[in-house]
Structures are given as C-alpha cells and as structure tokens.
PDB file of C-alpha atoms in Angstrom:
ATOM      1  CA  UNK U   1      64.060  86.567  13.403  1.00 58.00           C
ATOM      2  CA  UNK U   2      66.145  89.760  13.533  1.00 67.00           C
ATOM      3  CA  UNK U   3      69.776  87.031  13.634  1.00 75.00           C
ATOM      4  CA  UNK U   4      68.262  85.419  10.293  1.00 80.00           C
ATOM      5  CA  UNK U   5      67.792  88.498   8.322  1.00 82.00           C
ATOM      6  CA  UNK U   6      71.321  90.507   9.616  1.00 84.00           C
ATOM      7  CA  UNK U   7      72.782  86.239   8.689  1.00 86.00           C
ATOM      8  CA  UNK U   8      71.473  86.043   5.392  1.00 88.00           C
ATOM      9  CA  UNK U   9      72.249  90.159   4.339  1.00 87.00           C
ATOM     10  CA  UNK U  10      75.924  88.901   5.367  1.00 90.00           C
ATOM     11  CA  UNK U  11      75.731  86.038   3.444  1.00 91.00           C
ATOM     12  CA  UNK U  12      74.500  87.977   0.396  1.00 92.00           C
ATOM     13  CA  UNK U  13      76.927  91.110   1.025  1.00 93.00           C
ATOM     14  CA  UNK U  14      79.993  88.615   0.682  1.00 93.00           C
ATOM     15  CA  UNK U  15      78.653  87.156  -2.039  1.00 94.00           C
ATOM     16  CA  UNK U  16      78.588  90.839  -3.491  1.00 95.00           C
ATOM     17  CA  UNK U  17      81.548  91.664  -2.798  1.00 93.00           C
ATOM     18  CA  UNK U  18      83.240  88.585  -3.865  1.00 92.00           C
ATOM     19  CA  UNK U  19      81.266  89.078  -7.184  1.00 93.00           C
ATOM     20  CA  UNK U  20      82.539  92.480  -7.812  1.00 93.00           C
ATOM     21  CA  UNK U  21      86.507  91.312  -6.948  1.00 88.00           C
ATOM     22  CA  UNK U  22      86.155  89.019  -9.988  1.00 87.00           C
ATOM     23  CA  UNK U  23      85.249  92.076 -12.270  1.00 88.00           C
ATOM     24  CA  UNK U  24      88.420  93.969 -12.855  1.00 83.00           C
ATOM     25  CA  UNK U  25      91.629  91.641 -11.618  1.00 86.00           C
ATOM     26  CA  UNK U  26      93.942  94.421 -12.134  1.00 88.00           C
ATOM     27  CA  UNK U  27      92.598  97.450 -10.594  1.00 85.00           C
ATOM     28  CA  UNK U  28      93.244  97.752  -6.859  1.00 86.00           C
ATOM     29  CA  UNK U  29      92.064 100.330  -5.457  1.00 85.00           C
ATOM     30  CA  UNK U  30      88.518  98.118  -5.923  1.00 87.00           C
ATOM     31  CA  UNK U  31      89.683  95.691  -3.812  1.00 88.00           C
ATOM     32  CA  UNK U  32      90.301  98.158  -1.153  1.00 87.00           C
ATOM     33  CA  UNK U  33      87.152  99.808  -1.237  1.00 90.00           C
ATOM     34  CA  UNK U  34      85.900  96.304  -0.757  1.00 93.00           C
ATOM     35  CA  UNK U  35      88.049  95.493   1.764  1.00 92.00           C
ATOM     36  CA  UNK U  36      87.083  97.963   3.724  1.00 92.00           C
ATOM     37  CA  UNK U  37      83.365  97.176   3.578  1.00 94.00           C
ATOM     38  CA  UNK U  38      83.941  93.923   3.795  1.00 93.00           C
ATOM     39  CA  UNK U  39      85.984  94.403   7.462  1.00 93.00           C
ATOM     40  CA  UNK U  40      82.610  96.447   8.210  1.00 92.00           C
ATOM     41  CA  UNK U  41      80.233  93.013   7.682  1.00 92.00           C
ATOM     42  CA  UNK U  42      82.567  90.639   9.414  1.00 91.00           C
ATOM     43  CA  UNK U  43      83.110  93.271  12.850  1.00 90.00           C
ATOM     44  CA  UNK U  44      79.406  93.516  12.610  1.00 88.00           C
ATOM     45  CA  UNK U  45      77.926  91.692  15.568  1.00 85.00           C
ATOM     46  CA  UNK U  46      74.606  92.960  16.431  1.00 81.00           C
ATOM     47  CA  UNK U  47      71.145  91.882  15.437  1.00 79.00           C
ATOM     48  CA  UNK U  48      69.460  95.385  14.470  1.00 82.00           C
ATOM     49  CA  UNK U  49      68.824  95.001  10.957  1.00 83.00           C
ATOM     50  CA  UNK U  50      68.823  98.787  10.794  1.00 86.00           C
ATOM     51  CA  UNK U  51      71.897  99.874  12.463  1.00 89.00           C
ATOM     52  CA  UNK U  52      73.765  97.131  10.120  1.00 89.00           C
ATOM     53  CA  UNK U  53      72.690  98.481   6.863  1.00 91.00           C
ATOM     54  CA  UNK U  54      73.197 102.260   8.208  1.00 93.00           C
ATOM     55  CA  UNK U  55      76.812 101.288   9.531  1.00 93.00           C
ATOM     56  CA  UNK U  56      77.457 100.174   5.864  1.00 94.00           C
ATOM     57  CA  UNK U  57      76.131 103.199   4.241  1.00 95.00           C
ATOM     58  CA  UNK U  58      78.375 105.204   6.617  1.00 95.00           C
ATOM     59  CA  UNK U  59      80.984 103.479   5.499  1.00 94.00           C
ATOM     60  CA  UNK U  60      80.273 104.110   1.805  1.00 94.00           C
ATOM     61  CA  UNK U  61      80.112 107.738   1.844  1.00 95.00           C
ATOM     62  CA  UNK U  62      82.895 107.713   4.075  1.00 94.00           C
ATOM     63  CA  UNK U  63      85.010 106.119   1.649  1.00 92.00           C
ATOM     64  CA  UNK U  64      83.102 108.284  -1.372  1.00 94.00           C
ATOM     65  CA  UNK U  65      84.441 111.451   0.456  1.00 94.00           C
ATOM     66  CA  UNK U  66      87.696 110.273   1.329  1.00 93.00           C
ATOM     67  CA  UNK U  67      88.191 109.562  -2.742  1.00 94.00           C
ATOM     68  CA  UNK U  68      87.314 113.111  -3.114  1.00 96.00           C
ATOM     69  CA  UNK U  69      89.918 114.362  -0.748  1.00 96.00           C
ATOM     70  CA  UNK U  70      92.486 112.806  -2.231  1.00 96.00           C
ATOM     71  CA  UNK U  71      91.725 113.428  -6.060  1.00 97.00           C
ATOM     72  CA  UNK U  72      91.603 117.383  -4.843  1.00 98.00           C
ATOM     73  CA  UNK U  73      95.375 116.785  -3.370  1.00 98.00           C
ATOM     74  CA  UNK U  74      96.280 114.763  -6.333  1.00 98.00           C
ATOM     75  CA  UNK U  75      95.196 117.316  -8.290  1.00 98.00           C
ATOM     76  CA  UNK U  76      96.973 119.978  -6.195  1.00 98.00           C
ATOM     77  CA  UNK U  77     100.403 118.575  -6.254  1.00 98.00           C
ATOM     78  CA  UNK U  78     100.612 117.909  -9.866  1.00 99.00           C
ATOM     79  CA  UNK U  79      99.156 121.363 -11.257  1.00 98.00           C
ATOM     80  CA  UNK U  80     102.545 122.600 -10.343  1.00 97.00           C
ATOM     81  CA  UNK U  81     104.275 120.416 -13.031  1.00 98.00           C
ATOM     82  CA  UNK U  82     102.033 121.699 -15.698  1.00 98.00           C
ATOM     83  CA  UNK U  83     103.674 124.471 -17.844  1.00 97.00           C
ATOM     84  CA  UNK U  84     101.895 128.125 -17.840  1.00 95.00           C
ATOM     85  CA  UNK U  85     100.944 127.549 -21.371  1.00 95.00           C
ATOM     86  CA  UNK U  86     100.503 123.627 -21.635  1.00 97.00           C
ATOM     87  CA  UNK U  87      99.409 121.392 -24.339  1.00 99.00           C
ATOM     88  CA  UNK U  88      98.405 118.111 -22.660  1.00 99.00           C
ATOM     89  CA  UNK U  89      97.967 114.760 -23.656  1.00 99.00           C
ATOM     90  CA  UNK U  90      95.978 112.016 -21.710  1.00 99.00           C
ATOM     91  CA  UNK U  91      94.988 108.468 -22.516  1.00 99.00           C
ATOM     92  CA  UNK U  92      91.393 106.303 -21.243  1.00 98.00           C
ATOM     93  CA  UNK U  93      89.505 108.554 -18.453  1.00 98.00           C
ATOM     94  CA  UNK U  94      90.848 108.775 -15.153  1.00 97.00           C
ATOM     95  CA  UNK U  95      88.181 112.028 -13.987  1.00 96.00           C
ATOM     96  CA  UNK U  96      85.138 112.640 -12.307  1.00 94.00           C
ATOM     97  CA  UNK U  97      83.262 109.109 -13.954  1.00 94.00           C
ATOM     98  CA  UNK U  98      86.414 107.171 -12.749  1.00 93.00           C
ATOM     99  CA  UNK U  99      86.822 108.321  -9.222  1.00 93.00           C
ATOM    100  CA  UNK U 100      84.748 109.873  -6.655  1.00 88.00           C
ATOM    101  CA  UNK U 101      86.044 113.198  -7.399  1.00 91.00           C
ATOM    102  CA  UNK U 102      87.347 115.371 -10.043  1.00 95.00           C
ATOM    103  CA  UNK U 103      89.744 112.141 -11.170  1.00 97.00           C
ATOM    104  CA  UNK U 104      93.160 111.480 -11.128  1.00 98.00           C
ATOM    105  CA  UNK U 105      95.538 112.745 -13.825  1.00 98.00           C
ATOM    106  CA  UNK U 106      91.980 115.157 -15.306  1.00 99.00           C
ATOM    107  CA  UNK U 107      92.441 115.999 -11.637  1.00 98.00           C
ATOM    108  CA  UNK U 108      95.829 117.625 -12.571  1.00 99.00           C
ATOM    109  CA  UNK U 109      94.394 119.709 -15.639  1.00 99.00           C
ATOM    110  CA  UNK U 110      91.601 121.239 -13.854  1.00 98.00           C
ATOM    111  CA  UNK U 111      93.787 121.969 -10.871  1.00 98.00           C
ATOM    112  CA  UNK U 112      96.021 123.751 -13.512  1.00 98.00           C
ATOM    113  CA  UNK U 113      92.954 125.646 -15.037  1.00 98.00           C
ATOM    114  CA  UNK U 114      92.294 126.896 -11.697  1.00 97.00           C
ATOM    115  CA  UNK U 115      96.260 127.838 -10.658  1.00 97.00           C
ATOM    116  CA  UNK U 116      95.692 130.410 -13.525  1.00 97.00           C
ATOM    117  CA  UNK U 117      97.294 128.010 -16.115  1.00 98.00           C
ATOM    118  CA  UNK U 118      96.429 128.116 -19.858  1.00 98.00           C
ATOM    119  CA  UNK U 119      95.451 124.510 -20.703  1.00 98.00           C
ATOM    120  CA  UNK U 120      94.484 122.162 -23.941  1.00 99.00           C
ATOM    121  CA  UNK U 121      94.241 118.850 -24.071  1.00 99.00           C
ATOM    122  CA  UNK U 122      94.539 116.130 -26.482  1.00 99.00           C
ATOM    123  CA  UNK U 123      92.489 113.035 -25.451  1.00 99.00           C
ATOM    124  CA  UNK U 124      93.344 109.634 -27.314  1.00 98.00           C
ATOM    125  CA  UNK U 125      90.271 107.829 -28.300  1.00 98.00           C
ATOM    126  CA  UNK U 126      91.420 104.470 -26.066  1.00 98.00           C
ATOM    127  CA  UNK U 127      90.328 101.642 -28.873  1.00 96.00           C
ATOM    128  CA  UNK U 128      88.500  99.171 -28.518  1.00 96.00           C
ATOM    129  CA  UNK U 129      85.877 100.744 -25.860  1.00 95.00           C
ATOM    130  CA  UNK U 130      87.010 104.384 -26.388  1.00 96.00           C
ATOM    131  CA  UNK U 131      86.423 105.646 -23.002  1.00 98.00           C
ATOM    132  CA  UNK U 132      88.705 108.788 -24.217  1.00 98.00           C
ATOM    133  CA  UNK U 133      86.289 109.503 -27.029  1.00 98.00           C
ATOM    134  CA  UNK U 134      82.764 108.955 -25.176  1.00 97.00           C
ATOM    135  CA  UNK U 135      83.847 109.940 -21.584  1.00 98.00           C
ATOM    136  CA  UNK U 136      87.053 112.067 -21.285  1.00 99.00           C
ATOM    137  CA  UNK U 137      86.343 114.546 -24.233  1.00 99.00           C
ATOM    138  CA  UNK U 138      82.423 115.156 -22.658  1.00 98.00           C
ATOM    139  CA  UNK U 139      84.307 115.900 -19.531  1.00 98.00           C
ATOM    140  CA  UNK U 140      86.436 118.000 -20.375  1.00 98.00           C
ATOM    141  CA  UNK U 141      84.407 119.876 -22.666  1.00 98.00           C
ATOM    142  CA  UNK U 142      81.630 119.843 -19.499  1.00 97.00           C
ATOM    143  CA  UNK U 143      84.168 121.974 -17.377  1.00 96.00           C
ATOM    144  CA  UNK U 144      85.247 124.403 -20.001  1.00 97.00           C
ATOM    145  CA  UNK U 145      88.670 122.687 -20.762  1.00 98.00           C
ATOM    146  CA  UNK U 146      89.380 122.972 -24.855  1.00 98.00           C
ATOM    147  CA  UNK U 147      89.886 119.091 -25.744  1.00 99.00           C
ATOM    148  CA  UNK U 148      90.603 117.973 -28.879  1.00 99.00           C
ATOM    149  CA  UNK U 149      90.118 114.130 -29.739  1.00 99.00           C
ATOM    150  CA  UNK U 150      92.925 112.056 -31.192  1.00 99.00           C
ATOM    151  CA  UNK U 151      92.910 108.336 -32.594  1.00 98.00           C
ATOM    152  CA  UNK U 152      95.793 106.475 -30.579  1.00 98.00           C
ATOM    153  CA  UNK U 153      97.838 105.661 -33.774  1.00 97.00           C
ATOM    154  CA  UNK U 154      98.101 109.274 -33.998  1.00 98.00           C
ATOM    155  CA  UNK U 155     100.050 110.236 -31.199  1.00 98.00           C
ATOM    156  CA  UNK U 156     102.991 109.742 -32.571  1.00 98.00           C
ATOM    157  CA  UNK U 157     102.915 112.109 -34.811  1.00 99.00           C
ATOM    158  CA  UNK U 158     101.507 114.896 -32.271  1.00 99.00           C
ATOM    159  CA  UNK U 159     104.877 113.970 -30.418  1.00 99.00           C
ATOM    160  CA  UNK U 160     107.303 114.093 -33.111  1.00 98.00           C
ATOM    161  CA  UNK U 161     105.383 117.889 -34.291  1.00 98.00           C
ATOM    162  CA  UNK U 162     106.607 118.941 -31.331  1.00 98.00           C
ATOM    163  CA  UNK U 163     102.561 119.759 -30.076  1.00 98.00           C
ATOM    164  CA  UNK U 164     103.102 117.822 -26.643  1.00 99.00           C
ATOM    165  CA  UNK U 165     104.086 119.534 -23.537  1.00 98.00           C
ATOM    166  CA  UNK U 166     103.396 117.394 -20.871  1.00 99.00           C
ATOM    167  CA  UNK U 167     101.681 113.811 -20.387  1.00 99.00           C
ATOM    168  CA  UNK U 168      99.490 112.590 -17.527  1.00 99.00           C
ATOM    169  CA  UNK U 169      97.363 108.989 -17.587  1.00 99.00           C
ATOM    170  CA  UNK U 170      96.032 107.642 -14.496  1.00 98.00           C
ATOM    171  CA  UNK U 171      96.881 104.025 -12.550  1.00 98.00           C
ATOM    172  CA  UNK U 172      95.037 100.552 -12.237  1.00 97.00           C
ATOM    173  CA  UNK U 173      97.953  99.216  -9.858  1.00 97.00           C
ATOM    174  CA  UNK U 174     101.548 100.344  -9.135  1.00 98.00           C
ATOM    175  CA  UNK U 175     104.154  97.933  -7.868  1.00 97.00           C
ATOM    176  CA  UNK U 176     106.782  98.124  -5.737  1.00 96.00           C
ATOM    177  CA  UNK U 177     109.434  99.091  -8.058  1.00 98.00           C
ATOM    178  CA  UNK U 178     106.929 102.075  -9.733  1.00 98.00           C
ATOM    179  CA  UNK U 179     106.069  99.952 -12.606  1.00 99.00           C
ATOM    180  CA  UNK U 180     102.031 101.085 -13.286  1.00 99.00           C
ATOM    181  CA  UNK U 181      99.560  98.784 -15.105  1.00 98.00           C
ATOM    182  CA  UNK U 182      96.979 101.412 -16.304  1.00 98.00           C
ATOM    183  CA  UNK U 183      94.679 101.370 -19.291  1.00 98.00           C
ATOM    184  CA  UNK U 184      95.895  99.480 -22.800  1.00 98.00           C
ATOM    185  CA  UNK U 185      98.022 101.781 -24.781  1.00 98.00           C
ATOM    186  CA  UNK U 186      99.610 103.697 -21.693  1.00 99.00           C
ATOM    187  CA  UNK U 187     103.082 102.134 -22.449  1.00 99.00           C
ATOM    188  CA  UNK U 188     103.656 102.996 -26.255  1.00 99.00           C
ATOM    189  CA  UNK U 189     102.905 106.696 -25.201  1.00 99.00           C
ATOM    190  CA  UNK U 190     105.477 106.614 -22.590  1.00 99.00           C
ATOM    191  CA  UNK U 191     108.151 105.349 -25.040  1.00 99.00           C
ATOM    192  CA  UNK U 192     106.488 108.100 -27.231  1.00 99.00           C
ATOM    193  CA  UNK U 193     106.904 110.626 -24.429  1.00 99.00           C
ATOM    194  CA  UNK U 194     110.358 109.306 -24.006  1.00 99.00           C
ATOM    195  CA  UNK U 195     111.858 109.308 -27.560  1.00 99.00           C
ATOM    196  CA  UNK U 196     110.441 112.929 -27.950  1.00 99.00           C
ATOM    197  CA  UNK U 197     111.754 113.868 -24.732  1.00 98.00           C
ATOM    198  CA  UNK U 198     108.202 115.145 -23.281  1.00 99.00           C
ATOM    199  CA  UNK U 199     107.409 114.567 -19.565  1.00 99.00           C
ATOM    200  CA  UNK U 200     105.402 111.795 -18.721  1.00 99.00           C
ATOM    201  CA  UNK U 201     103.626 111.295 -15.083  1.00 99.00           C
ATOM    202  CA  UNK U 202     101.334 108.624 -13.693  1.00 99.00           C
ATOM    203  CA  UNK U 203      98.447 110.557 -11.142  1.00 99.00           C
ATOM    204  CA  UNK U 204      97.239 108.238  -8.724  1.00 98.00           C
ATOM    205  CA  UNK U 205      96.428 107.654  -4.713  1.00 96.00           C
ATOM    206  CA  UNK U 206      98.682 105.460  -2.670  1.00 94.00           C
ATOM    207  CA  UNK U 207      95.507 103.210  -2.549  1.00 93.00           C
ATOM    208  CA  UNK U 208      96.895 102.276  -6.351  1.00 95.00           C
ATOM    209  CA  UNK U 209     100.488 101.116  -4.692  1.00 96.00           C
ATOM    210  CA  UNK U 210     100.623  97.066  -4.356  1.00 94.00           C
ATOM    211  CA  UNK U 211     103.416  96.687  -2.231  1.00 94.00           C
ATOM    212  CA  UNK U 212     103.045  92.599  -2.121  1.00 93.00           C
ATOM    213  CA  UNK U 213     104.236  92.595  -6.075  1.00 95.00           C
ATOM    214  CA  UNK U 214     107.518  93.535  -6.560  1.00 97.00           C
ATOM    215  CA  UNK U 215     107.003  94.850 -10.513  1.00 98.00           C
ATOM    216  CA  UNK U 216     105.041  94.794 -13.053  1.00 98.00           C
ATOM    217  CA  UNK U 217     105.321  91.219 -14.236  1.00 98.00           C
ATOM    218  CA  UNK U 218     102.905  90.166 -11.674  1.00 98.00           C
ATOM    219  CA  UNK U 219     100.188  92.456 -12.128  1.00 97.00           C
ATOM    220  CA  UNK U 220      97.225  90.126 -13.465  1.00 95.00           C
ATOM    221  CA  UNK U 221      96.274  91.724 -16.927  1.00 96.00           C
ATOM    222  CA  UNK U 222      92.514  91.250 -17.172  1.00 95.00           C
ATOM    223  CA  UNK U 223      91.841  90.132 -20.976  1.00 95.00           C
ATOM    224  CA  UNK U 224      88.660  91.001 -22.583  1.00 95.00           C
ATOM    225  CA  UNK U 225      86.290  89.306 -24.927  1.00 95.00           C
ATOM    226  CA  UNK U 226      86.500  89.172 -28.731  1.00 97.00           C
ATOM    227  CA  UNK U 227      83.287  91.153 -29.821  1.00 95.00           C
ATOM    228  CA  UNK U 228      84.744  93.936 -28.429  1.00 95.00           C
ATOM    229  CA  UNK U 229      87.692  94.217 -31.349  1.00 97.00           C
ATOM    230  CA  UNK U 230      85.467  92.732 -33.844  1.00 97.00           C
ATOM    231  CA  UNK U 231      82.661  95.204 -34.331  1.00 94.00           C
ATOM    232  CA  UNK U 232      82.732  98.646 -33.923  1.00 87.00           C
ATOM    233  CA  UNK U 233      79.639 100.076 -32.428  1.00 82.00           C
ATOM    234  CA  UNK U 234      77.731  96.591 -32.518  1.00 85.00           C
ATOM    235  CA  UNK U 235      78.709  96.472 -36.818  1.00 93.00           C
ATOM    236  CA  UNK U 236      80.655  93.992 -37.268  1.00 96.00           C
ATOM    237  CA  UNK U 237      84.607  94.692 -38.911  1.00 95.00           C
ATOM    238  CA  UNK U 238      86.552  91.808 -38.883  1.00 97.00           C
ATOM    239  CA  UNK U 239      85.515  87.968 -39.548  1.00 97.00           C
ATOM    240  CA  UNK U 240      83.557  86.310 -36.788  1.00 95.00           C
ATOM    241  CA  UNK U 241      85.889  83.349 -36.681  1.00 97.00           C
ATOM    242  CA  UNK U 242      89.259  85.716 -36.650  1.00 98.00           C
ATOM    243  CA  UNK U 243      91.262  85.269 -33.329  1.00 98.00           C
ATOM    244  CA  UNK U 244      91.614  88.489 -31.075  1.00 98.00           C
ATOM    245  CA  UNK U 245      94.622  89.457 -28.579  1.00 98.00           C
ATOM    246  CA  UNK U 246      92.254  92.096 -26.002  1.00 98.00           C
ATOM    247  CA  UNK U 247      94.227  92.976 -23.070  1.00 98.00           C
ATOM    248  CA  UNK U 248      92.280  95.565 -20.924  1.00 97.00           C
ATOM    249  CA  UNK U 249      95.310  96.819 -19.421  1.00 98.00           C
ATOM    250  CA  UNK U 250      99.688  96.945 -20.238  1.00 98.00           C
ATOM    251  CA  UNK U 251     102.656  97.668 -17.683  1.00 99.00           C
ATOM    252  CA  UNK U 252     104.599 100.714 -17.999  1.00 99.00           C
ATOM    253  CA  UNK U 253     108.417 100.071 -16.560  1.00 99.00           C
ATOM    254  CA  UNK U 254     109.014 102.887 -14.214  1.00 99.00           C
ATOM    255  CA  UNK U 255     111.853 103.705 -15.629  1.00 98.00           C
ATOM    256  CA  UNK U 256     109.842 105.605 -18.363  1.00 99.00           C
ATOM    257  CA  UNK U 257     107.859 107.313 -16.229  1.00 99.00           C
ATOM    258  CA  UNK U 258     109.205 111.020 -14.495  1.00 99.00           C
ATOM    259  CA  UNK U 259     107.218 110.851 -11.251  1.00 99.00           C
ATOM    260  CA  UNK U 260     104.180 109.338  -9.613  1.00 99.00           C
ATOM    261  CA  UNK U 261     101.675 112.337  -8.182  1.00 99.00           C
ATOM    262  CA  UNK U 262      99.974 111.105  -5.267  1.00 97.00           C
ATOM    263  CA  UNK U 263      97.753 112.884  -2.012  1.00 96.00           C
ATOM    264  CA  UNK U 264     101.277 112.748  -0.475  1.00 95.00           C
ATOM    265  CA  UNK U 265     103.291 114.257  -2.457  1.00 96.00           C
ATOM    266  CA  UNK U 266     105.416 113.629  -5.898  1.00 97.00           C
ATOM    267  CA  UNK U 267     107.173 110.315  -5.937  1.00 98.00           C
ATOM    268  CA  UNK U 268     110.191 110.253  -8.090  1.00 97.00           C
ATOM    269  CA  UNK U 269     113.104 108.167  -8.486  1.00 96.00           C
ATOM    270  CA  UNK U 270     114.528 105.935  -7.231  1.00 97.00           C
ATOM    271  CA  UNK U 271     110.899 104.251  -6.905  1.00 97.00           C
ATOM    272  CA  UNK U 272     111.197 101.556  -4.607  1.00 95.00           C
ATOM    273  CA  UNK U 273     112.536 103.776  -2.031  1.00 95.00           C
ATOM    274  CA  UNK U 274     110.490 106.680  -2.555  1.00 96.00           C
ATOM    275  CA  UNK U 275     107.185 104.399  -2.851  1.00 96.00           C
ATOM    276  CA  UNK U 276     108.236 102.521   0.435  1.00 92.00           C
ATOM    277  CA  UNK U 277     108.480 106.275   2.361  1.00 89.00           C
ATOM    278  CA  UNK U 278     105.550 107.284   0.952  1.00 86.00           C
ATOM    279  CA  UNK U 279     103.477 103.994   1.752  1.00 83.00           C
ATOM    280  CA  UNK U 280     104.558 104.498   5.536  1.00 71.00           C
ATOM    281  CA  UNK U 281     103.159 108.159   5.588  1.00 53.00           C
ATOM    282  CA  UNK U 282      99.902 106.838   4.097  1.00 48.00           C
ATOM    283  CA  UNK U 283      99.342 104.217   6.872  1.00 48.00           C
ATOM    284  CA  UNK U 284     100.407 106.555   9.831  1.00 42.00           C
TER     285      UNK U 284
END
C-alpha cells in the first residue's frame, strides 16, 4: 500500500541521515542541512509517495540555493578586507567543491578579483589528504586566479619573507566565544599570521556558529585512520606497525583570529558578544 512504501522511505531516509551525521563529527553546518531534511520527513504526513519524495527534493535545492546566497555575501563582505595588490594565503579548500557556491574564504578571493583587486594566492598542500594540492590549486587555476602551491612546513618561511598580505581559511564549527575548529594545520598558521603580524580571518556562514559549546574545547575532533599518514599516494612511507596521531581537524583560539566574515556582516571582537548579535539577526 501507498502508507507502507511513504513508512518504509521514512524508515530508510532516517537511517540516511543518521548515517551521514556519523561521517564528519565536527563539521556543523552538515548537521543542519540534515536537520532540516530531516524536520521535512517527520512533518510529512500524507500517503502520496510522489508528493513526499518531490517535497524532499524541494527542500534540497532549496537549501543548495540558499548555500549559494550566502557564499556570494560571504564573499562580498570580505573582498573589502583584501588589499588592492594582495598576496594571499589559504589552507584545505573551502570553494566551489566545499560549498554549494563559489566557497567560503575562495569566496573572498574571487569576490576581490571581481572588485577590481589584483590577487595571488598561495595554497598550502593540507597533508595527509592534500585537498589544497588536488582541489584548491585546480580551482583556482579553473577561474583564472594565479595560485602557487606551498608544502605546509613552508609557510613559515613565506611569513617571515614578508610575501603574506592577508590570510583567509574557512570553518568546520565556531563556538560561542569565536574559537573555530577548521581543517588540521589552521592553528599554527594563525600563530604564524600572528608572530608576523599579517591579518588572519575565518570566512564562514552563521550556519558554522554552535552556540550550545561555549569554546573550542568541546568541539569533537574527528580522528582519522592510520593509512592515511602512512603511505603517500597508496606507497607505503612509514612502518606498518608505527603508531599515528591523525586529527582531521584543530581549534584556533579566537583570540588569534582578526574577524569572522559571515552573510551578515564582519564579526570582530569581542566574540561572544558580537557572535550572540549576529546569531539573533540570522534567526529573525
């Protein structure tokens, strides 16, 4: 019957979406998308089969274009931060693959390019899966953005040259206080950014802001497997029995960071006031 096959799609929905939850603890901006499709299954009442599965797709794309809206605001507001002639340095890939736009802080550089604004990046290869290397560097290169491609123990001494203007990296989660998990290796560059005395900003929608955690210390890190630091492109370069520390993800304190570029505007300091104002905005 028509009530058996809308029961059992529910079932197998929630099963879905409790599936993809488990996949990346720290990032939530999944769980909201999920959320939201989830609230979509459970108001669902009906026993057209049809109408069910074309209320969800709705929903999707709704969501889908609602990500692009805001990465085009994000985008907005922080090209206005970005020197005339900038040399910019971003870390993992927080563009078009990442988001349903143009991205987050990549976002921010094309938004830039388009403002009129003479733009190079340096993209850090993100060890151990290198999602700067493979997917930020083809990106950039794809929209006519000159990239160059740096290994992450290099950075440093980019930063100390004096070749760094400005720094943006995207967000995973953001607590209350401003602290921002984001992709492993984001912290070390903003002490970097901070010891050289180069600007460093976190792009992201309010959808990143976690409100229930008060800082950073209770952001779930999501640890990775093994395999992943032992080989290099499936040949193997360390022992097979060696331990491995893989953390997909690290905190930056807020107090490193010089302002959080949202849809809504710029949030700056002091962060658990600003975020809090913001936050309100976003659910009017």
């Amino acid at each position: 019957s028509r009530n058996l096959e809308i029961k059992k799609a529910k079932i197998r929905i929630m099963k879905d979406i409790e599936m993809l939850r488990k996949t990346r603890p720290t990032a939530v901006n999944l769980f909201w998308a999920l959320d939201r499709m989830k609230g979509i299954v459970e108001a669902h009442k009906e026993n057209d089969a049809k109408k069910f599965y074309s209320i969800l797709l709705k929903e999707a794309k709704k969501v889908h274009n609602e990500d692009i809206e805001l990465c085009r605001k994000i985008g907005e507001n922080g090209a206005y931060l970005v020197p005339k002639n900038a040399t910019i340095m971003t870390h993992c890939n927080a563009g078009a693959l990442a988001t349903g736009g143009w991205g987050t802080a990549l976002g921010v550089i094309y938004a830039a390019k388009k403002m009129g604004k003479k733009v190079h990046v340096y993209a850090g290869e993100t060890r151990p899966l290198l999602q700067g290397a493979r997917l930020t560097t083809w990106e950039l290169q794809k929209n006519g953005i000159p990239v160059t491609l740096v290994v992450d123990s290099a950075r440093a001494t980019l930063l100390k040259k004096g070749r760094i203007d400005f720094i943006v990296v995207g967000a995973d989660r953001i607590a209350s206080n401003g602290d921002v998990a984001n992709k492993i290796g984001t912290y070390p560059l903003a002490l970097l950014a901070r010891k050289h005395k180069v600007d460093f900003y976190v792009a992201a929608p309010t959808t990143t802001f976690d409100l229930s955690i008060k800082t950073g210390t209770e952001i779930p890190i999501e640890e990775r497997g093994p395999e992943e630091v032992r080989a290099f492109s499936r040949i193997k370069t360390a022992p097979a029995s060696v331990c491995v520390f893989n953390p997909a993800f690290d905190v930056t304190p807020h107090e490193l960071i010089n302002g959080i570029i949202t849809e809504k505007g710029i949030i700056t300091k002091p962060y658990k006031e600003s975020i809090a104002k913001y936050i309100r905005v976003r659910k009017k």
